[in-house]
C-alpha positions as a LaTeX table, in Angstrom:
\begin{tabular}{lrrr}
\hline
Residue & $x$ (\AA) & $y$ (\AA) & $z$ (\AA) \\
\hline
Unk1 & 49.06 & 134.75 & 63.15 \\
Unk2 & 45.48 & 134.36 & 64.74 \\
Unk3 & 44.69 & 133.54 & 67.80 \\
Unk4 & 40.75 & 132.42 & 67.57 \\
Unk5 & 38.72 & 131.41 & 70.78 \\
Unk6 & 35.08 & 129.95 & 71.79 \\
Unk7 & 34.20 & 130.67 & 74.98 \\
Unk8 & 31.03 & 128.76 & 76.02 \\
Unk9 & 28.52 & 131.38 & 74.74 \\
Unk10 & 30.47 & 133.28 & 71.34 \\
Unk11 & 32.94 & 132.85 & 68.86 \\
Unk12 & 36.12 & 135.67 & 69.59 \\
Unk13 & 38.37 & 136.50 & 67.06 \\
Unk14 & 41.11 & 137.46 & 69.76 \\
Unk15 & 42.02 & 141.69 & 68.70 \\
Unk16 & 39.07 & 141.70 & 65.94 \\
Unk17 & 35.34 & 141.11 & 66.88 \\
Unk18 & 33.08 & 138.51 & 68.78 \\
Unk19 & 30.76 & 136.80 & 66.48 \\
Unk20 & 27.97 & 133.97 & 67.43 \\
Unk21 & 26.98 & 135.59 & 70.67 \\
Unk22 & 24.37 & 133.60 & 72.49 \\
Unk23 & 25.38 & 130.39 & 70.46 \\
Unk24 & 26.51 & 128.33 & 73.07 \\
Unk25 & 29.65 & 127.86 & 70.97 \\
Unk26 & 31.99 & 126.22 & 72.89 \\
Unk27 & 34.65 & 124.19 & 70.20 \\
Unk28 & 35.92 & 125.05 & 67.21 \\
Unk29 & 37.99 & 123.28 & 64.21 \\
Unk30 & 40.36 & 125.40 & 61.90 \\
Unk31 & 40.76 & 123.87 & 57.83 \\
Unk32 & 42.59 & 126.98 & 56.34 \\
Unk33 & 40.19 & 129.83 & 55.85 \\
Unk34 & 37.25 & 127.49 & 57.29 \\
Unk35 & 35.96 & 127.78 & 61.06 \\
Unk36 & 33.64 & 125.19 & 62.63 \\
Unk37 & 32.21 & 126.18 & 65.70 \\
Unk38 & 30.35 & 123.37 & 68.08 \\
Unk39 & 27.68 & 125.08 & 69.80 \\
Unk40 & 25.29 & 123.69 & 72.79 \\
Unk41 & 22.02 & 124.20 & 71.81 \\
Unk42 & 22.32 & 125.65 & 68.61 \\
Unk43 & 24.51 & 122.54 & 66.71 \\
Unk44 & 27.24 & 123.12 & 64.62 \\
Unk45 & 28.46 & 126.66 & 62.33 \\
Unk46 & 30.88 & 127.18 & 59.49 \\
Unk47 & 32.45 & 130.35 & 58.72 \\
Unk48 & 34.93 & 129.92 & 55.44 \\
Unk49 & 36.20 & 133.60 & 55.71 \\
Unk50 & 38.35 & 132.92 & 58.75 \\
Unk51 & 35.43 & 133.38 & 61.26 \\
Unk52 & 34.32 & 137.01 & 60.17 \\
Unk53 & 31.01 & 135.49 & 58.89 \\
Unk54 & 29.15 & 132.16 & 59.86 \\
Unk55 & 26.29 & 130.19 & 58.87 \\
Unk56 & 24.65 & 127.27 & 60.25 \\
Unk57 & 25.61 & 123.77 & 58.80 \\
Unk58 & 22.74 & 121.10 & 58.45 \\
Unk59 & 23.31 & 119.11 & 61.42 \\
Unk60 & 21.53 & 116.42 & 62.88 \\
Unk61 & 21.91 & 116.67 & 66.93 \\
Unk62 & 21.44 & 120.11 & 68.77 \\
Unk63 & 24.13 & 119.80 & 71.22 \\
Unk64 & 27.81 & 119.38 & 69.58 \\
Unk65 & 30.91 & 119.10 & 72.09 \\
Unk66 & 33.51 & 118.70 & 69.97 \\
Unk67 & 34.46 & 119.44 & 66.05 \\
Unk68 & 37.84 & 118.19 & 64.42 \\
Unk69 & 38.82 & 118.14 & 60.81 \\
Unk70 & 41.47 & 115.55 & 59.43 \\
Unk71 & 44.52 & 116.56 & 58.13 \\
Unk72 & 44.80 & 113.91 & 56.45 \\
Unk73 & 41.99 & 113.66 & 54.03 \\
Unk74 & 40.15 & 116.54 & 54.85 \\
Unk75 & 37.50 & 114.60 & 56.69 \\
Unk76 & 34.92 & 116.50 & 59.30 \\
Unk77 & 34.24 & 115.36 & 62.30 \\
Unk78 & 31.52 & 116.32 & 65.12 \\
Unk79 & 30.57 & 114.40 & 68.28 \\
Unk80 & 27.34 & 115.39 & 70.77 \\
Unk81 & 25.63 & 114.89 & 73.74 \\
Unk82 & 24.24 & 112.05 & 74.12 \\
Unk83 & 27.38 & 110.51 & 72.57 \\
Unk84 & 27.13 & 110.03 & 68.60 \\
Unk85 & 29.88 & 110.73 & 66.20 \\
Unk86 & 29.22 & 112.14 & 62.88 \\
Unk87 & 31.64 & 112.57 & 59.71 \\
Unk88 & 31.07 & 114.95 & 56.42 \\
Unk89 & 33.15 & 114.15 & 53.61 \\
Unk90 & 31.97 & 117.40 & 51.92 \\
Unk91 & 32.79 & 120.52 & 54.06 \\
Unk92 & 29.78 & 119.87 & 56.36 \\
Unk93 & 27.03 & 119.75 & 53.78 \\
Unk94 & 25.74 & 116.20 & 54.75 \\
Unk95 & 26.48 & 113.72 & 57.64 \\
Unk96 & 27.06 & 110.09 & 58.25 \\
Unk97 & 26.87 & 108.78 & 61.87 \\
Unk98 & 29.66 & 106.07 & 62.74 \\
Unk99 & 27.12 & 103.99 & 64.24 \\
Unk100 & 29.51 & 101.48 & 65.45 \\
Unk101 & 30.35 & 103.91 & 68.31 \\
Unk102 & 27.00 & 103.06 & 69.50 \\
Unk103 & 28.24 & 98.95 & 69.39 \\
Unk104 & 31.09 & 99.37 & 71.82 \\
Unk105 & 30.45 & 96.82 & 74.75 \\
Unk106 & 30.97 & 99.76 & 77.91 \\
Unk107 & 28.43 & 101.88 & 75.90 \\
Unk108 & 25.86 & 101.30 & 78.41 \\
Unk109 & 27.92 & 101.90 & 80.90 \\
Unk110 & 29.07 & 106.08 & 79.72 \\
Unk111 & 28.11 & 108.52 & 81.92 \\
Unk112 & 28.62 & 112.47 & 82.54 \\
Unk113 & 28.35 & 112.88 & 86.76 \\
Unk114 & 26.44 & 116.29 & 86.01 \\
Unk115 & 23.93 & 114.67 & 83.79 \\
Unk116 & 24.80 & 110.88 & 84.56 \\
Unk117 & 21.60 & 109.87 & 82.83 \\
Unk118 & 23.99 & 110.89 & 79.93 \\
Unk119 & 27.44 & 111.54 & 77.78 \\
Unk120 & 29.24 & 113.21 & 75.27 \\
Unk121 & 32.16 & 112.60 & 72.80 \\
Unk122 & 34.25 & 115.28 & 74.57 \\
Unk123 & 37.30 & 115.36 & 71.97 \\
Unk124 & 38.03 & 114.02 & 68.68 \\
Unk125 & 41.34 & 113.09 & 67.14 \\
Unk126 & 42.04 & 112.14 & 63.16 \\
Unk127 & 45.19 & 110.71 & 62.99 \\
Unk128 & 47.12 & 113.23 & 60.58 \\
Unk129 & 49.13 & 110.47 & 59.38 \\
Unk130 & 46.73 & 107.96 & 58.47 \\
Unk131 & 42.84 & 109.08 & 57.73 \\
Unk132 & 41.64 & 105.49 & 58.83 \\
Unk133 & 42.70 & 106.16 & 62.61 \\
Unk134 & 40.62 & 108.41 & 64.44 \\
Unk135 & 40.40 & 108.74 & 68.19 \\
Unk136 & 37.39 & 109.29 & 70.48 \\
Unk137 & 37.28 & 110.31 & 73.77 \\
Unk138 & 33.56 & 109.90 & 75.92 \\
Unk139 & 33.22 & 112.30 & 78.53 \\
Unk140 & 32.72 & 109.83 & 80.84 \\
Unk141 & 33.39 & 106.21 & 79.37 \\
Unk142 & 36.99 & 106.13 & 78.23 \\
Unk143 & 39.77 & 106.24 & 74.96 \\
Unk144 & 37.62 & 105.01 & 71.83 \\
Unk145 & 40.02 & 104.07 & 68.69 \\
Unk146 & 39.14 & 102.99 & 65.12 \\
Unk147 & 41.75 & 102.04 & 62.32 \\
Unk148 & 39.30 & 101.44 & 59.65 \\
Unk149 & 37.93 & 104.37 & 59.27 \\
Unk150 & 34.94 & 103.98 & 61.82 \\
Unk151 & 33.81 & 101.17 & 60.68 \\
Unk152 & 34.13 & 99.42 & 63.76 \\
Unk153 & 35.64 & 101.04 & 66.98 \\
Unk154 & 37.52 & 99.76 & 69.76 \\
Unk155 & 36.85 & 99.83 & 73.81 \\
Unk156 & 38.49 & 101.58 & 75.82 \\
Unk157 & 42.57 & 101.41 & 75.56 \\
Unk158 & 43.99 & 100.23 & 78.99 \\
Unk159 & 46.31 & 102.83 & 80.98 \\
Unk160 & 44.71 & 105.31 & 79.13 \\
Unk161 & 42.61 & 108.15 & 81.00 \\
Unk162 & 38.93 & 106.60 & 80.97 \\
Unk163 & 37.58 & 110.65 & 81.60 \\
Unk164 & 38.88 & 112.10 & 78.73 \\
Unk165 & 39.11 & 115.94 & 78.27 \\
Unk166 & 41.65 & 116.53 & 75.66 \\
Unk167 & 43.52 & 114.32 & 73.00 \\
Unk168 & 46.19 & 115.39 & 70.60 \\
Unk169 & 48.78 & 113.87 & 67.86 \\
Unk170 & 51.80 & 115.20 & 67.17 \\
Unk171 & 51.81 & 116.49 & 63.42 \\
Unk172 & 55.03 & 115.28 & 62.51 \\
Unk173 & 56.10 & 112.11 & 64.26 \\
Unk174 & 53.96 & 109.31 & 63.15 \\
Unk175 & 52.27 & 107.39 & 65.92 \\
Unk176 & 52.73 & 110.01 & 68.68 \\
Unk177 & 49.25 & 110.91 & 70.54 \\
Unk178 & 48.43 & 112.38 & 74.15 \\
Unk179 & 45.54 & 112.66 & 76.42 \\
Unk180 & 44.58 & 114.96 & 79.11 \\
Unk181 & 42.11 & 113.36 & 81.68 \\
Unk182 & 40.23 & 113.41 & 84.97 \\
Unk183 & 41.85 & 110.62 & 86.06 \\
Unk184 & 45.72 & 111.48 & 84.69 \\
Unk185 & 47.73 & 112.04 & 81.95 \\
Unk186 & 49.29 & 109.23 & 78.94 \\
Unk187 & 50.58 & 108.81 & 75.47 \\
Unk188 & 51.09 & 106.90 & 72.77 \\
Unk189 & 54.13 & 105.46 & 70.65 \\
Unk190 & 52.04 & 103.36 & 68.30 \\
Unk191 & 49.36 & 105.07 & 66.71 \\
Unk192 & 46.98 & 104.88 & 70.03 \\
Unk193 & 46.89 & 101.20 & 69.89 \\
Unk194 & 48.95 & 101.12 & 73.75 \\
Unk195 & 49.31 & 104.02 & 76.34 \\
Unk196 & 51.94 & 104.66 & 79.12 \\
Unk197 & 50.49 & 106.70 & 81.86 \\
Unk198 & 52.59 & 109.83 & 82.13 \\
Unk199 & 51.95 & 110.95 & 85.84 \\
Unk200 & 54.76 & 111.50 & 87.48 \\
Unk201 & 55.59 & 114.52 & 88.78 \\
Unk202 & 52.58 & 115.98 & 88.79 \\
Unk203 & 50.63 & 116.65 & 91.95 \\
Unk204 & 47.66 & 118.13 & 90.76 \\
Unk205 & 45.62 & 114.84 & 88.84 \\
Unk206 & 42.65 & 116.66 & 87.59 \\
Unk207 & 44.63 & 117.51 & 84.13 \\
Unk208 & 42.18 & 119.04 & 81.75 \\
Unk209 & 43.78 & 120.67 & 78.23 \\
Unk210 & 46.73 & 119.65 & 76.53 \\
Unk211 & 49.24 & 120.76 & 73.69 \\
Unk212 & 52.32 & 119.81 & 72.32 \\
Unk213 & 55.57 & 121.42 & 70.59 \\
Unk214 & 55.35 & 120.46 & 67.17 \\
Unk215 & 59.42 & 120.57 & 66.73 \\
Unk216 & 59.51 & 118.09 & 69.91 \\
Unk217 & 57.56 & 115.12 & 70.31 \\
Unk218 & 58.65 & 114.10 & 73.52 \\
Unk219 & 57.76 & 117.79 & 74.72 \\
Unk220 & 53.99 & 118.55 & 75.36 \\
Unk221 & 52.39 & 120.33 & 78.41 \\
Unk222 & 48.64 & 120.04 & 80.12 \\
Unk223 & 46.42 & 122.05 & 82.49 \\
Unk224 & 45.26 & 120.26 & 85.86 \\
Unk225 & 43.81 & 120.94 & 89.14 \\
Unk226 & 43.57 & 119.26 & 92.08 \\
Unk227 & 40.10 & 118.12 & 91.67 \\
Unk228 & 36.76 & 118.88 & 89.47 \\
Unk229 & 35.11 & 120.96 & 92.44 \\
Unk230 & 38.24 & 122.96 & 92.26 \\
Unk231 & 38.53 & 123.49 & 88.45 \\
Unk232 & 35.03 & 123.83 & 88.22 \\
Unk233 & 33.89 & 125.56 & 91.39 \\
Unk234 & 33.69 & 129.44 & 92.87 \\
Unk235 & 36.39 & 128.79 & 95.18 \\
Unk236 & 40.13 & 129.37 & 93.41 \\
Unk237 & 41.05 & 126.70 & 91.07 \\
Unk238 & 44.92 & 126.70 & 92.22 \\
Unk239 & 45.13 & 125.30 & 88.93 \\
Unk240 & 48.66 & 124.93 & 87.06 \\
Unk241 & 50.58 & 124.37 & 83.83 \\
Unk242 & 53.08 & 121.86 & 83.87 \\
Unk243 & 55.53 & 121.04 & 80.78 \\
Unk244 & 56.85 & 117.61 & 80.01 \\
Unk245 & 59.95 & 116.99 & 78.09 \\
Unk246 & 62.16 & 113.92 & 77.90 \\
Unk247 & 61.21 & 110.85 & 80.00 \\
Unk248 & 59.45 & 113.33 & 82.30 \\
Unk249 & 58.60 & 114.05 & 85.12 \\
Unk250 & 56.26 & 116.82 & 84.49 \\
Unk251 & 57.36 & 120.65 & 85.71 \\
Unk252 & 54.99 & 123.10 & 87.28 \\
Unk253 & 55.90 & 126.23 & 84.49 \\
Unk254 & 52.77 & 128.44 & 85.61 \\
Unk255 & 50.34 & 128.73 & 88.59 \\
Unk256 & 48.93 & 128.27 & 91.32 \\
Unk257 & 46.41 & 130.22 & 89.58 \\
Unk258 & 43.07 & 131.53 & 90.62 \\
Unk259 & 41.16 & 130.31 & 87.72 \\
Unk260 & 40.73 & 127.00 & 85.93 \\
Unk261 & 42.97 & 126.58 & 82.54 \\
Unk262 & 40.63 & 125.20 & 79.84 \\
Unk263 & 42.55 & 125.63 & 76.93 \\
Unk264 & 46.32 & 125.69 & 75.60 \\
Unk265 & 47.45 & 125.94 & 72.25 \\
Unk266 & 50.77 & 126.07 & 70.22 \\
Unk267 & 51.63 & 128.15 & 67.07 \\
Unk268 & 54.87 & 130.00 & 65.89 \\
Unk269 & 56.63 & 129.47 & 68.52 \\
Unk270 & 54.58 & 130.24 & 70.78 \\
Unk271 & 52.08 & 128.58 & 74.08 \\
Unk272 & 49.12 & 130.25 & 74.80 \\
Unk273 & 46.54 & 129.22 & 77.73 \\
Unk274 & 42.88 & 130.20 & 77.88 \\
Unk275 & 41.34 & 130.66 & 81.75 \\
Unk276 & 38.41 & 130.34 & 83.17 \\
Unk277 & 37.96 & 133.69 & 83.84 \\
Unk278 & 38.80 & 135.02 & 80.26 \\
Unk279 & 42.65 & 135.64 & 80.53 \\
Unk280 & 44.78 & 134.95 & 78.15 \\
Unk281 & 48.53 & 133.84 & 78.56 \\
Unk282 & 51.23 & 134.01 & 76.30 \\
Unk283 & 54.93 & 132.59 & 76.31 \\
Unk284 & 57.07 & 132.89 & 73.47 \\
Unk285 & 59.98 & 130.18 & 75.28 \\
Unk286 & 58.10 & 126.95 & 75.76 \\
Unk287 & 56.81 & 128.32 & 79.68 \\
Unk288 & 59.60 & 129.83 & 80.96 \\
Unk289 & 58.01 & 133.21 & 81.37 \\
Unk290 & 54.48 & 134.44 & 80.80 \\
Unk291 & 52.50 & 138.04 & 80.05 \\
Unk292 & 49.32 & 138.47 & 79.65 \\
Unk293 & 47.34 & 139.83 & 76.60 \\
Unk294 & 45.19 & 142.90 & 76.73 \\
Unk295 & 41.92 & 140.95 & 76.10 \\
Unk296 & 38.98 & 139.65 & 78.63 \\
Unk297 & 36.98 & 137.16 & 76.77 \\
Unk298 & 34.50 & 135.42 & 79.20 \\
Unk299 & 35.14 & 131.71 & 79.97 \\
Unk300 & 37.37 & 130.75 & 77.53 \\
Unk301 & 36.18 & 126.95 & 76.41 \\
Unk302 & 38.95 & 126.43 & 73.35 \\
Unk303 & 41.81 & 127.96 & 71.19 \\
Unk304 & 43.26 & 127.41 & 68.15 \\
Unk305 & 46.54 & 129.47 & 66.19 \\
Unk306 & 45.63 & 130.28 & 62.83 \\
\hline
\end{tabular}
């Protein structure tokens, strides 16, 4: 097992090397032996030895805030700032925009409250079950969902999270997905269509990153804080990780914590959680007790288990 991070300026293969330094690489997408890497400022980079080497992919936008590759058909994904969605069908060597992102009727409406005069497509979410439903999430405009394949898209879904910061599907339980958002927490039972809020419990609202237990659908956990100026700010974050299991409500299973959690990820077993301040955390039984690993990484922006 791997443990691979970005974290907002390099790509760190967590134990091995830092590569990408000075990228702005601050996402990344895992399809076996192939890395993508989002970078602000510098677009988007493919590495297909596991992230020991990298090379830049033609790409059409400079700024790219979130990668994602389908499980189902293979399918790559990228979205930027100002909010456009791409797809390559062939490893990343050419690009198609889904232009009817650009058709939705709140599009003119998006906006980022550090930049308002613009957006991003924050996260991106292929359905592994079926390759003609993706979901979108705008950084700040709402829950965008297409089941043909992008051809057309629609608005946002009600009761979901409108400031979306993290979605998810579970990989075995058809129709399962989650979100992570400014404004609270929800899932899905049908394939996105409908949300239930999933709230309760939970006294810190800000909720930011999200995984789930693969063997469990109905157990998934998220990072939140009380506000943005706390996740965000100098002051201490007094940030926490909660776990959800059942019907809810959601647990506190780490914190308060000094530093903003900005990523979490599952594999073997295992939950790991990226900080701000370039921790990592490890658990091996589902929260219940945490260590941390020997590394400092910077601001850790996204993990992935490989």
């Amino acid at each position: 097992m791997e443990l691979l991070a970005t974290t907002g300026d390099a790509f760190v293969k967590v134990g091995a090397h830092e590569r990408l330094q000075g990228s702005g690489a601050q996402c990344l997408a895992l399809d076996g032996d192939t890395v993508y890497v989002g970078c602000r400022g510098s677009g988007l980079k493919r590495s297909t030895d596991g992230g020991d080497t990298f090379e830049d992919v033609p790409f059409p936008e400079p700024d790219v805030f979130s990668v994602a590759v389908s499980a189902a058909d293979g399918a790559v994904y990228a979205g930027t700032e100002p909010s456009r969605l791409f797809r390559s069908r062939d490893g990343g060597e050419s690009w198609e925009e889904l232009v009817a992102l650009q058709e939705i009727p709140s599009r003119p409406e998006w906006s980022f409250p550090p930049r308002p005069w613009t957006s991003h497509v924050r996260w991106i979410a292929p359905s592994p079950h079926d390759a003609e439903v993706v979901l979108v999430g705008i950084e700040l405009g709402g829950l965008m969902r297409t089941d043909d394949g992008g051809a057309s898209f629609s608005d946002h879904r009600p009761e979901a999270a409108r400031d979306v910061h993290c979605l998810a599907w579970h990989p075995s339980a058809p129709g399962r997905a989650y979100e992570a958002g400014g404004d609270g927490a929800a899932w899905s039972r049908d394939g996105g269509r409908t949300w239930d809020k999933a709230d309760a419990g939970r006294d810190r609202r800000y909720a930011w990153a999200l995984a789930v237990d693969s063997a469990d659908p109905d157990r998934w956990f998220v990072s939140a804080a009380p506000g943005p100026f706390d996740a965000h700010g100098s002051r201490p974050s007094n940030s926490a990780i909660y776990r959800w299991e059942g019907s809810g409500p959601w647990q506190v299973i780490e914190g308060p914590l000094d530093s903003h959690v900005y990523a979490l990820a599952t594999g073997d077993g295992q939950l790991f959680a990226g900080l701000g301040d370039g921790r990592l955390l490890q658990s091996e039984d589902g929260g219940e007790s945490w260590n941390e690993l020997g590394e400092r990484l910077g601001r850790i922006s996204a993990l992935a288990v490989r």
